[in-house]
Coordinates of C-alpha atoms and ligand atoms in Angstrom, one line a residue:
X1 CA 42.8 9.5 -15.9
X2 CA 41.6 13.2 -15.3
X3 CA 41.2 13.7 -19.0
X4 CA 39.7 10.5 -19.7
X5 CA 37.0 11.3 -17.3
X6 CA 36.2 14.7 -18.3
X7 CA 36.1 13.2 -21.9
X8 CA 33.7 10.8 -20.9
X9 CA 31.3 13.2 -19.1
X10 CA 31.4 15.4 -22.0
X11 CA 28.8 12.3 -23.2
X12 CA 27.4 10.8 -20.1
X13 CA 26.0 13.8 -17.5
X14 CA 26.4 12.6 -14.0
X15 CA 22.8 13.6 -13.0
X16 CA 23.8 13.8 -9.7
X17 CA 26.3 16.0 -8.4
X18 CA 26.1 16.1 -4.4
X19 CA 23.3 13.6 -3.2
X20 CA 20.4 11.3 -4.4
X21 CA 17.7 13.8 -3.0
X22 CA 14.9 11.1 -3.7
X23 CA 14.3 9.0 -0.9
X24 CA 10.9 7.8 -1.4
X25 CA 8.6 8.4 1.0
X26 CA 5.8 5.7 0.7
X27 CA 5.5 6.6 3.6
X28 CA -12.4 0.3 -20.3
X29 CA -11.3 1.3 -21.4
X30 CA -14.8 0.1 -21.2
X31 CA -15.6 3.2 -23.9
X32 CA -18.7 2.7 -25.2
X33 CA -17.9 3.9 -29.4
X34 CA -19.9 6.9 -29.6
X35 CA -22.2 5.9 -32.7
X36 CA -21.5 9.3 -33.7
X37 CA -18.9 10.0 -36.9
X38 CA -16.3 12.2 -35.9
X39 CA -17.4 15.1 -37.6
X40 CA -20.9 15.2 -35.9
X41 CA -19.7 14.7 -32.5
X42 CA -20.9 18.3 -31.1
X43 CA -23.4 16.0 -30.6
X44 CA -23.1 15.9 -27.0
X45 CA -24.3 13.8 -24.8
X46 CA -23.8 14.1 -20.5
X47 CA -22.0 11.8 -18.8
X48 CA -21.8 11.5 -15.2
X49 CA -20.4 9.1 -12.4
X50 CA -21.7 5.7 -12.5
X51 CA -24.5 5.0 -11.2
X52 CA -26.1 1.5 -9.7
X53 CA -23.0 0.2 -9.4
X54 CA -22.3 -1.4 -13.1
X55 CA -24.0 0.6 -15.7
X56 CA -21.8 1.5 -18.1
X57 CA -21.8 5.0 -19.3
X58 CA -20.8 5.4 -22.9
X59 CA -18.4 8.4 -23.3
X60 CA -18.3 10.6 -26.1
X61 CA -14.8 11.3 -27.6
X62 CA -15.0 14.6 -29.5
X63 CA -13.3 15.8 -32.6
X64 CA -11.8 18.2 -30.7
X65 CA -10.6 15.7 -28.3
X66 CA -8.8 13.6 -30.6
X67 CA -5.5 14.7 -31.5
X68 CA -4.7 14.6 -35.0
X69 CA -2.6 11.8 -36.3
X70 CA -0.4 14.5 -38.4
X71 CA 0.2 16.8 -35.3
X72 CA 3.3 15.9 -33.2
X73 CA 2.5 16.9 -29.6
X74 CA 5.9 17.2 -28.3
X75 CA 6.6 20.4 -29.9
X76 CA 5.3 23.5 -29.5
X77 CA 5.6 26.2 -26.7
X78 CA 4.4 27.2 -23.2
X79 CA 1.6 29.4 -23.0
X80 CA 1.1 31.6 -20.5
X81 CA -2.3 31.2 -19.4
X82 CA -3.4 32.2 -16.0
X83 CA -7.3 31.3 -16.2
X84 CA -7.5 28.1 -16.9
X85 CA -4.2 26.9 -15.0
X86 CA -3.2 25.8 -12.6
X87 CA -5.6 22.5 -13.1
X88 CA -6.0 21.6 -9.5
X89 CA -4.4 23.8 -6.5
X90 CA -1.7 21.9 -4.0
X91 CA -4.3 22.9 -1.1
X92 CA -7.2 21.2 -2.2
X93 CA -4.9 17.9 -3.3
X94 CA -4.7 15.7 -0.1
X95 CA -2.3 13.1 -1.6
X96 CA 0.6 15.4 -2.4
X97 CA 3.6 14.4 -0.8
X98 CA 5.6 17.1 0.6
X99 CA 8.5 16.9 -1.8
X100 CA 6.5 18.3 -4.4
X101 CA 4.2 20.7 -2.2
X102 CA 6.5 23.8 -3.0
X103 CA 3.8 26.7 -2.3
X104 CA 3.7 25.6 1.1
X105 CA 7.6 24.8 1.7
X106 CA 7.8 28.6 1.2
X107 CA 8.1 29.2 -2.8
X108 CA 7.5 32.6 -3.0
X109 CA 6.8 32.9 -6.6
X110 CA 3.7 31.2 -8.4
X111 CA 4.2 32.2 -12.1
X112 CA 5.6 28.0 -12.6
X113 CA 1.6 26.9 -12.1
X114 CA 0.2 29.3 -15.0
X115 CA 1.8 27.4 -18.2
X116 CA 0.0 25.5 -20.4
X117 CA 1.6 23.5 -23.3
X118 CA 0.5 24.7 -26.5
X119 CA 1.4 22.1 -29.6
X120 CA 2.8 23.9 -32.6
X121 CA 0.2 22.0 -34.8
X122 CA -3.3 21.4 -32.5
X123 CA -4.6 21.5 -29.2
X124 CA -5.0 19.1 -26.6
X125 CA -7.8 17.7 -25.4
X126 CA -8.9 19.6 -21.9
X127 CA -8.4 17.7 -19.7
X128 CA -11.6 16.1 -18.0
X129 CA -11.2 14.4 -14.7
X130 CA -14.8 12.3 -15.0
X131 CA -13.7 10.9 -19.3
X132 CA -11.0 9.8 -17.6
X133 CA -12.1 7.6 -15.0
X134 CA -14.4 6.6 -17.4
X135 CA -12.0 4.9 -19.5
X136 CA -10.3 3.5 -16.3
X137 CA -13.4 2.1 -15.1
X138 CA -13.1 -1.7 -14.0
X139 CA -9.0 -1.0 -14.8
X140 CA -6.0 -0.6 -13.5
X141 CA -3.3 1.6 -14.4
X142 CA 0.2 1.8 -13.0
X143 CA 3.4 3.9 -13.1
X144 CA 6.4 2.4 -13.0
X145 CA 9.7 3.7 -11.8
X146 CA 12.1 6.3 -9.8
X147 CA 10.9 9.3 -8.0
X148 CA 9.7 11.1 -11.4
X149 CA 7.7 9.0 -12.0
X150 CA 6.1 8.5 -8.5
X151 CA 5.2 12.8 -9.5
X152 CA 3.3 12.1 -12.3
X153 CA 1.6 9.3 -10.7
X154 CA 0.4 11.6 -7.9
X155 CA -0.2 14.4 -10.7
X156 CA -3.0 12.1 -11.8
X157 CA -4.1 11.2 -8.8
X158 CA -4.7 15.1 -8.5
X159 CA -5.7 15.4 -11.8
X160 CA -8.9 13.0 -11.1
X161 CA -9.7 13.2 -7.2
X162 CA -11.4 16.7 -7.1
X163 CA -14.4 14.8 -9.3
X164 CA -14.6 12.1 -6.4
X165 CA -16.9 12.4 -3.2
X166 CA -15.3 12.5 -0.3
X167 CA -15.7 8.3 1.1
X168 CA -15.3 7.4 -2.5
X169 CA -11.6 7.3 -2.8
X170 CA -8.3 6.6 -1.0
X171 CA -4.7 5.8 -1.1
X172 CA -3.3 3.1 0.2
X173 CA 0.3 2.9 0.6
X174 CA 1.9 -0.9 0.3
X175 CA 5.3 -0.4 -0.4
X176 CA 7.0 -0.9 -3.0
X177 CA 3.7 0.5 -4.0
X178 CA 1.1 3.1 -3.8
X179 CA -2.7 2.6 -4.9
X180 CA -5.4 5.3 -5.4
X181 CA -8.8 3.9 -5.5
X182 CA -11.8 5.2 -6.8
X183 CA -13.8 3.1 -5.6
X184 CA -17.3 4.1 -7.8
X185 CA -15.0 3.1 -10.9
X186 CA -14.2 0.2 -9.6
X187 CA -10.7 1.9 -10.9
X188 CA -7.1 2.2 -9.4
X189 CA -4.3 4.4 -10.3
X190 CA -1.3 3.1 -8.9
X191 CA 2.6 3.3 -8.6
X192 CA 5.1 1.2 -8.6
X193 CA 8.8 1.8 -7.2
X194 CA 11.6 0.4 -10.0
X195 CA 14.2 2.9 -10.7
X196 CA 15.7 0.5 -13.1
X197 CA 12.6 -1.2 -13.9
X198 CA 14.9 -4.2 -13.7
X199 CA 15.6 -5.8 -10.2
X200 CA 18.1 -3.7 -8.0
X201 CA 19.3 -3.2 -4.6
X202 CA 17.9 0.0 -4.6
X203 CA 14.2 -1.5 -5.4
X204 CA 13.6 -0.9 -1.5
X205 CA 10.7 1.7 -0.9
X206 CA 13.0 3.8 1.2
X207 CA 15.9 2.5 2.1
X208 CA 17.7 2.7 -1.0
X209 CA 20.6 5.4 -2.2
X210 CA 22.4 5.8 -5.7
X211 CA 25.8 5.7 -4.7
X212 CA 25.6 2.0 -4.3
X213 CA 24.3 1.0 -7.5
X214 CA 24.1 -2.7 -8.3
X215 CA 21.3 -3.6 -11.3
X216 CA 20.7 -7.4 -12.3
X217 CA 20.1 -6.5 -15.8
X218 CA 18.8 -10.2 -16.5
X219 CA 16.3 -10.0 -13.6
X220 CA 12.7 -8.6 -13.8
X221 CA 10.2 -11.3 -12.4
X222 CA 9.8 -10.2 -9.2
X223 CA 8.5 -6.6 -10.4
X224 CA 6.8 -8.3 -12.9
X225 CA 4.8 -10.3 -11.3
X226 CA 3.3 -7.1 -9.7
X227 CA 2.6 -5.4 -13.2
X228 CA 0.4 -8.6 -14.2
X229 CA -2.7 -8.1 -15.7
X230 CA -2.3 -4.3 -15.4
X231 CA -4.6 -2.6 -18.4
X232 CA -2.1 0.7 -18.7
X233 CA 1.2 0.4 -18.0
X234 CA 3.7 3.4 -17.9
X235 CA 7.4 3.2 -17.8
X236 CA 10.0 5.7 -16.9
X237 CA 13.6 5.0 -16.1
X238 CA 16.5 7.0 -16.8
X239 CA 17.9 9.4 -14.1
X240 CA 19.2 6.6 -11.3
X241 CA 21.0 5.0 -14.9
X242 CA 23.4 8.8 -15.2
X243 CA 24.9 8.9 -11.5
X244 CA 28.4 7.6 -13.3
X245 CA 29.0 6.4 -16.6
X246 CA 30.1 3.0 -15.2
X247 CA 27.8 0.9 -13.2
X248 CA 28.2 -2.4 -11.0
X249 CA 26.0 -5.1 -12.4
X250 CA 25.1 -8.7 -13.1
X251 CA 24.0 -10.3 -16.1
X252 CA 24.1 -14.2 -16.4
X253 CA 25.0 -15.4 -13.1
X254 CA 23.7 -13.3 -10.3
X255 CA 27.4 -13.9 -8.7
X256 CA 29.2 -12.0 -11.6
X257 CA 29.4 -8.5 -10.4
X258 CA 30.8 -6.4 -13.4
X259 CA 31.2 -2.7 -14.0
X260 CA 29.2 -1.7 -17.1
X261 CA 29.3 0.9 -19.5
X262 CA 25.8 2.1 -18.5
X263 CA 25.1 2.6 -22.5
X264 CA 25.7 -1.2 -22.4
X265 CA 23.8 -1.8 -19.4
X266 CA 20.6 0.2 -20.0
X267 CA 20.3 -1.5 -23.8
X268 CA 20.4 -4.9 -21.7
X269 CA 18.2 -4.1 -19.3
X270 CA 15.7 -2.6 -22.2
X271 CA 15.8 -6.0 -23.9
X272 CA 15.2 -8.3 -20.5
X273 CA 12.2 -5.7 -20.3
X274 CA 10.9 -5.9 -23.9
X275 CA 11.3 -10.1 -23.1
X276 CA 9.0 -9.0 -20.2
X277 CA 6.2 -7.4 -22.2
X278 CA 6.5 -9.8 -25.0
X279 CA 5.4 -13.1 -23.1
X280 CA 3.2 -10.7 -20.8
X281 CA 1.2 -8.2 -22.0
X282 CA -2.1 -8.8 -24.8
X283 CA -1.8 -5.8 -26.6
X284 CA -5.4 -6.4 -27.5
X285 CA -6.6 -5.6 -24.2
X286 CA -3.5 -3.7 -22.5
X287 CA -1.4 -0.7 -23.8
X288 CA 1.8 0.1 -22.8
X289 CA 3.5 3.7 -22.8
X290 CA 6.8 4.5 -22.0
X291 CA 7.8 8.1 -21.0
X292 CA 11.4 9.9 -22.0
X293 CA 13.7 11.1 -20.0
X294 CA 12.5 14.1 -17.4
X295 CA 15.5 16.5 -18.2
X296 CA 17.5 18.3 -15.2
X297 CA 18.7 21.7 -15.3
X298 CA 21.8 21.5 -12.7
X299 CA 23.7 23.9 -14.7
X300 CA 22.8 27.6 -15.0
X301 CA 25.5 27.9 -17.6
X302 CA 24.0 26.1 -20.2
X303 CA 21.0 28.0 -20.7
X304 CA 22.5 31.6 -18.8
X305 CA 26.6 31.8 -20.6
X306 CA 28.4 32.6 -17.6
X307 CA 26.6 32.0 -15.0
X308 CA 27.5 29.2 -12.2
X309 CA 24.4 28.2 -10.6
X310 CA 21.6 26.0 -11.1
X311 CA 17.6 25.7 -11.5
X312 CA 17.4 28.5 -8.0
X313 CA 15.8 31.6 -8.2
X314 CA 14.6 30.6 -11.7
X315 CA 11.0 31.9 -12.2
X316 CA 10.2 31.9 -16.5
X317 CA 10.5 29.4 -18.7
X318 CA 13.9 28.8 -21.4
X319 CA 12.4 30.8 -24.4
X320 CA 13.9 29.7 -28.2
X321 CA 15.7 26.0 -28.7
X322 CA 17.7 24.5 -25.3
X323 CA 18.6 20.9 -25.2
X324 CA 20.5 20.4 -21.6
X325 CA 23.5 18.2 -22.1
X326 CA 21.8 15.9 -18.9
X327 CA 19.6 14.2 -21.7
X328 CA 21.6 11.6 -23.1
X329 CA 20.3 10.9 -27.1
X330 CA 22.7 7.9 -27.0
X331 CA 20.3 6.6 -24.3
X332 CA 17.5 8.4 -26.2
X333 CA 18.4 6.6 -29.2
X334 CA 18.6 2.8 -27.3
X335 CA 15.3 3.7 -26.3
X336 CA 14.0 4.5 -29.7
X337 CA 15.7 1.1 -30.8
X338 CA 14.7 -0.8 -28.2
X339 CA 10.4 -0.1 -29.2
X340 CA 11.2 -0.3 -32.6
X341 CA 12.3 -3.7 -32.4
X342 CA 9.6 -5.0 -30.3
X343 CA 6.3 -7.3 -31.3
X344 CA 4.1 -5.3 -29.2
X345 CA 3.1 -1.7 -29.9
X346 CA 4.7 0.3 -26.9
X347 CA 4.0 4.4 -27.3
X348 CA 6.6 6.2 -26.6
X349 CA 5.5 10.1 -24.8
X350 CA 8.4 11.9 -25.4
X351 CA 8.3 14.7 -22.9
X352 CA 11.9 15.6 -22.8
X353 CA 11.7 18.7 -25.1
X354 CA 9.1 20.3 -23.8
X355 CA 9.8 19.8 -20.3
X356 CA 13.9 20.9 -21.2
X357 CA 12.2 24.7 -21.8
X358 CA 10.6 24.4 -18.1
X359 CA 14.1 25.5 -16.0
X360 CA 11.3 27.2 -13.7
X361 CA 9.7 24.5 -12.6
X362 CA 11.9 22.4 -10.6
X363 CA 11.6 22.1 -6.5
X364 CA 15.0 23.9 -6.3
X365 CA 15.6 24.8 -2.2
X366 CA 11.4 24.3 -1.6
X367 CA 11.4 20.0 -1.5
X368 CA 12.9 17.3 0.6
X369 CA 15.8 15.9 0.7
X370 CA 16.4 12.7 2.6
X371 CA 12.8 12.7 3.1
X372 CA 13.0 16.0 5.1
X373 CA 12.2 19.4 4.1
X374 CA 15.6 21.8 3.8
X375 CA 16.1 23.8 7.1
X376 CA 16.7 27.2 6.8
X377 CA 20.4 26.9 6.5
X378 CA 20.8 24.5 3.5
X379 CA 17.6 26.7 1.9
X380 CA 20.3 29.6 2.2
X381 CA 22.5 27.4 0.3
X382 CA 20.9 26.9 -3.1
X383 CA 24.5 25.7 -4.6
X384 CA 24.4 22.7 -2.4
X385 CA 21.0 21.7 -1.9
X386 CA 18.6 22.9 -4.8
X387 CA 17.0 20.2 -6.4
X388 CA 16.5 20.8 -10.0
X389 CA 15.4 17.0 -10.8
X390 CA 11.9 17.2 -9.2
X391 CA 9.2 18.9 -10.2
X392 CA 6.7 21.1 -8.8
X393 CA 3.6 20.0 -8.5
X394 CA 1.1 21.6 -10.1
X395 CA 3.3 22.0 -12.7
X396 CA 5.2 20.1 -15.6
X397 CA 3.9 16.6 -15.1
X398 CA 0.7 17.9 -15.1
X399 CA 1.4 18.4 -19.0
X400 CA 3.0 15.0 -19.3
X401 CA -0.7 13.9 -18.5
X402 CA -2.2 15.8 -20.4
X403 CA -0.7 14.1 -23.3
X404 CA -1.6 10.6 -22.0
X405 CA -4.4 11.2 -21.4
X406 CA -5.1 12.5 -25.4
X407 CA -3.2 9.1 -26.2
X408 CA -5.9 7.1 -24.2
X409 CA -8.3 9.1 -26.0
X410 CA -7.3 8.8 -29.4
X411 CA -6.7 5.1 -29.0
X412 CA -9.8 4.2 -27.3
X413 CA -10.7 1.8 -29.6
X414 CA -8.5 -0.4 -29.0
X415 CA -9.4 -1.0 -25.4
X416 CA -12.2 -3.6 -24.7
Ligands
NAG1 C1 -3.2 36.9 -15.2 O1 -2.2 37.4 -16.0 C2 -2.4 38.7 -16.5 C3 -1.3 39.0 -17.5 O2 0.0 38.8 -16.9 C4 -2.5 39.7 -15.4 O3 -2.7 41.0 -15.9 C5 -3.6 39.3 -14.5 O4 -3.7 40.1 -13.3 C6 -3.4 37.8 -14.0 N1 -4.6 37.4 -13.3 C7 -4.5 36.7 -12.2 C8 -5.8 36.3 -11.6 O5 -3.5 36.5 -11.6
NAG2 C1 -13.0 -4.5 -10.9 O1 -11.9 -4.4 -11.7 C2 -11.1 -5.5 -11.8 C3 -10.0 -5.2 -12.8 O2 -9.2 -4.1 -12.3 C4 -11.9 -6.7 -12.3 O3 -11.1 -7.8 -12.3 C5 -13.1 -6.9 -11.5 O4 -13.9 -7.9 -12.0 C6 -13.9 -5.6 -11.4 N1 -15.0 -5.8 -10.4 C7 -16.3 -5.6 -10.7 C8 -17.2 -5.8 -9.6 O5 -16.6 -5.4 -11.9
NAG3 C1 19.0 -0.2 4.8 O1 19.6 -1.2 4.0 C2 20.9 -1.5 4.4 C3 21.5 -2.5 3.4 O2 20.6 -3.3 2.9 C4 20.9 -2.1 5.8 O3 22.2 -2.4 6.3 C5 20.2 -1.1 6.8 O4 20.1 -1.6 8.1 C6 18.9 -0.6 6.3 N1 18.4 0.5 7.1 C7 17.2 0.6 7.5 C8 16.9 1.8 8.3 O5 16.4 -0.3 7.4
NAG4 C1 31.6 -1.5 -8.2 O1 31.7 -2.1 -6.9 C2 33.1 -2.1 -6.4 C3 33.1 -2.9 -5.1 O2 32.1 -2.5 -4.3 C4 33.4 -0.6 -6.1 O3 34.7 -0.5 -5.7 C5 33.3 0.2 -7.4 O4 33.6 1.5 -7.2 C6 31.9 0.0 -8.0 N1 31.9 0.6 -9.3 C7 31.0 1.5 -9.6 C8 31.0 2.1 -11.0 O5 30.1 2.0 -8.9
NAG5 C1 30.3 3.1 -23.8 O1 29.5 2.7 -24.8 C2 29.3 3.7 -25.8 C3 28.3 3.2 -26.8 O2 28.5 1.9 -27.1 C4 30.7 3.9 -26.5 O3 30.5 5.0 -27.4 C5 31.7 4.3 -25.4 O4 33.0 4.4 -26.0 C6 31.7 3.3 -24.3 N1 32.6 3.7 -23.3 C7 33.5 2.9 -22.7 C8 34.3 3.6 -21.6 O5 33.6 1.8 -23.0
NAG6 C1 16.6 36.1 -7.6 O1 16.6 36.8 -8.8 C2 16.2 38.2 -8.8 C3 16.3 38.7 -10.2 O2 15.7 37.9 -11.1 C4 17.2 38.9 -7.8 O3 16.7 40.2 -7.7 C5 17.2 38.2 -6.5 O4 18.1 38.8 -5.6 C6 17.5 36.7 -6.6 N1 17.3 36.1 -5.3 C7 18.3 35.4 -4.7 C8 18.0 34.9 -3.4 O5 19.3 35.1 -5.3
NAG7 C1 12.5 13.0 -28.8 O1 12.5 14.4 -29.1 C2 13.8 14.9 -29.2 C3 13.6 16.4 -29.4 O2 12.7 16.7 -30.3 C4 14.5 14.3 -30.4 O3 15.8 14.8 -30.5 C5 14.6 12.8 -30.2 O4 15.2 12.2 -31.3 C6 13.2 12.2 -29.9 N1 13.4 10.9 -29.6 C7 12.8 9.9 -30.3 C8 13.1 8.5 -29.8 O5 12.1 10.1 -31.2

C-alpha cells in the first residue's frame, strides 16, 4: 500500500502538504476599427475617458500592440527591468486583499516586483489601463475559480483603477462574488468563487476546506446561471483537483458518492463544462479564455539538488528550463483535449511555463493563512507555513494579464 502510493504520487503531486491556506476572504468590446491599416497606425489618435455619458470613443490598436500570430507568448524569459515595473505599487491599490499584500506583511526583499516577461519572439503590448476599459466598456468580464484566480482578478482590478477618479469606482463584495465597477464605463470586472468550476461543497465563500472534497461532476447550473450573459469569461481550476489523487464525487445520481481517479473526474467535469458553454455562450459576441495551471514550488529540491525546503527565502527567478513535477501534463493534456473538442473557440493562456521560472514570487511566510496573517512564530517556521501557491501581488499575475489583455487586443474584432 506504501509503495503503491508513492507510485502514484510520482504522477499526481498532492499540492497540498500541511493545510488548504486559501480561505477566501470575500470578506465592447465596443472597439470602434481604427480605419487605419495596420502598418499606418503611428497614426495616433487620443483617447480619453468617456465623456457625456455614451459617446463612444474609438480606440486605436497599434501594430505594435498586436501580437503577432507567429510569436508564441508563453515562452521567453524574465527581464529584469526596474523602470518600468512594478505596474502599480501595493500602497496605492486599495482593493488588495491582505493575502497578497506581501511588502506590508514584512517581505523584506522587493527584487520579485521588477520582472517583466520578455517573449522569445515579440513584445507585448504595454499595458494601458484606459484601452482596456475601453474595450470593457458597456461589458462585463468575470474570473472564475479558486483562490488564484481571485489574484489575478484583483491584479486587474489594480491594473485599471489608478486611471479612475476617486467616486468613479468601487468593489462590492456579494459572495460567492466580488464586482469592481467603473462606473464611467459602464464596465465591471468581476470574480467569481468555483474551485472546481463545477458545483461542490466547497463552493461556499469562506467556509469551505480541501480536506473534505466532494465535486458533483454532472452539476454546473447553479454557477452558471451567474456567468450568464457575461462578455469575457476566464476560467481557472486546477490546484483544489491535486490535494489526493482520489476524490469523493457524484456523477449521475447526486446520491452516488464515489471515489474518482481525479484524472477521471476532472475530464468529466471539463465535459459537463464544455456542455455549459456550448448551449450558453454566442461566440459571436462573448469570448472565453481559460488559463493553465498556476504552478507551485513546495519543493526546494527540484530546482536546488539537495536542498529540503520550499519557495522561503527565495528572492531570483529559476534561470535555464524547470518544469515542477506539481504541474500535471496528464491534466494539461485533458485540458488541451477537452478545447479541442469543443464547437466554441475557447483560448487557452497557457501561463504555466513562464510562471514555473518565478520560484521568487510566491507569498511564502508574508500571506494569510486561515484568513489571518502568520504570527511571528509560524513566520519563524517557513517549513510549516510558507505558502508557495499564492502569489505576490504585484507580481506574476500581473504578467498573466498582460497577455490577456494582448489577446483582447489582437482579437478585437470579433467583439461587437
Ligand atoms: C535598478 O536596477 C539597477 C541594476 O540592478 C540598479 O543599478 C539601480 O539602482 C536600480 N534602480 C532603482 C531605482 O532601484
Ligand atoms: C451597461 O452594460 C450592460 C452590460 O454589461 C448593458 O446591458 C447596459 O445596457 C449598459 N447600460 C447602458 C446605460 O448602456
Ligand atoms: C461551515 O460549514 C459546515 C458544514 O457545512 C458547518 O457545519 C459549519 O457550521 C459552518 N461554519 C460556519 C462558521 O458557518
Ligand atoms: C470519501 O469519503 C469517505 C467517507 O466520508 C472517506 O472515508 C474517504 O476518505 C473519502 N475519500 C477521499 C479520496 O477523500
Ligand atoms: C487514473 O487515471 C489515469 C489516466 O487514465 C491512469 O493512468 C491511472 O492508472 C489511473 N489510476 C488509478 C489508480 O486508477
Ligand atoms: C536567506 O538566504 C540568504 C542567502 O541567500 C541567507 O544569507 C539567509 O540567512 C537566509 N535567511 C533565512 C531566514 O534563512
Ligand atoms: C503548455 O506549455 C507547456 C510548456 O511549454 C507544454 O508542455 C504544454 O504542452 C502546453 N500545453 C498545451 C495544452 O499546449
Amino acid at each position: 500500500m506504501q509503495s503503491f502510493k508513492s507510485l502514484f504520487d510520482l504522477r499526481i503531486q498532492p499540492v497540498f502538504p500541511i493545510v488548504m491556506y486559501s480561505f477566501l476572504i470575500l470578506g465592447t468590446v465596443r472597439l470602434v476599427l481604427d480605419g487605419f491599416k495596420s502598418s499606418q497606425s503611428h497614426v495616433f489618435k487620443v483617447y480619453g475617458r468617456p465623456q457625456g455619458g455614451k459617446n463612444k470613443v474609438p480606440i486605436v490598436v497599434l501594430s505594435r500592440d498586436r501580437i503577432d500570430e507567429k510569436c508564441n507568448v508563453f515562452e521567453g524569459t524574465w527581464v529584469w527591468d526596474n523602470v518600468s515595473y512594478p505596474l502599480y505599487e501595493e500602497e496605492n491599490c486599495p482593493y488588495l486583499v491582505k493575502q497578497t499584500t506581501c511588502h506590508k506583511n514584512g517581505r523584506p526583499d522587493s527584487f520579485y516586483k521588477n520582472w517583466r516577461w520578455q517573449p522569445g519572439g515579440c513584445n507585448l503590448p504595454r499595458f494601458d489601463p484606459l484601452k482596456l476599459l475601453h474595450m470593457l466598456r458597456d461589458k462585463r468580464m468575470m474570473f472564475i475559480g479558486d483562490s488564484l484566480q481571485r489574484g489575478q482578478f484583483e491584479s486587474m482590478v489594480c491594473l485599471v483603477q489608478s486611471v479612475i477618479p476617486e467616486g468613479k469606482k468601487s468593489l462590492q463584495r456579494i459572495p460567492p462574488m466580488k464586482i469592481f465597477n467603473a462606473e464611467e464605463f459602464n464596465a465591471t470586472i468581476e470574480y467569481y468563487w468555483a474551485p472546481f468550476i463545477v458545483e461542490s461543497i466547497s463552493d461556499h465563500a469562506t467556509n469551505h476546506t480541501v480536506h473534505q472534497r466532494m465535486v458533483s461532476l454532472d452539476s454546473i447550473a447553479n454557477h452558471g446561471k451567474h456567468w450568464q450573459g457575461v462578455d469575457i469569461l476566464v476560467f481557472e481550476s486546477y490546484v483544489w483537483w491535486m490535494h489526493n489523487p482520489m476524490i469523493n464525487a457524484t456523477y449521475g445520481s447526486p446520491h452516488n458518492v464515489q471515489e474518482y481517479n481525479v484524472t477521471t473526474a476532472y475530464k468529466l467535469a471539463l465535459e459537463t463544462w464544455a456542455n455549459w458553454l456550448e448551449s450558453n455562450i454566442n461566440p459571436l459576441t462573448q469570448k472565453v479564455f481559460f488559463m493553465s495551471m498556476s504552478p507551485t514550488h513546495l519543493w526546494s529540491w527540484e530546482w536546488k539538488p539537495g536542498s529540503d525546503e520550499n519557495c522561503f527565502n527565495e528572492s531570483y527567478p529559476i534561470q535555464g528550463s524547470y518544469w515542477g513535477t506539481g504541474s500535471n501534463l496528464e491534466i494539461m493534456k485533458i485540458l488541451h483535449d477537452a478545447l479541442q473538442e469543443l464547437k466554441i473557440d475557447v483560448t487557452m493562456l497557457n501561463i504555466t511555463q513562464l510562471s514555473e521560472y518565478r520560484k521568487d514570487a510566491h507569498t511564502s511566510v508574508y500571506g494569510e493563512r486561515k484568513g489571518k496573517l502568520l504570527t511571528k512564530e509560524q513566520r519563524a517556521n517557513p517549513k510549516s507555513f510558507a505558502d508557495c501557491i499564492h502569489w505576490c501581488l504585484p507580481g506574476v499575475p500581473d504578467a498573466w494579464n498582460e497577455i490577456l489583455y494582448a489577446y483582447m487586443l489582437k482579437d478585437y474584432r470579433n467583439f461587437s
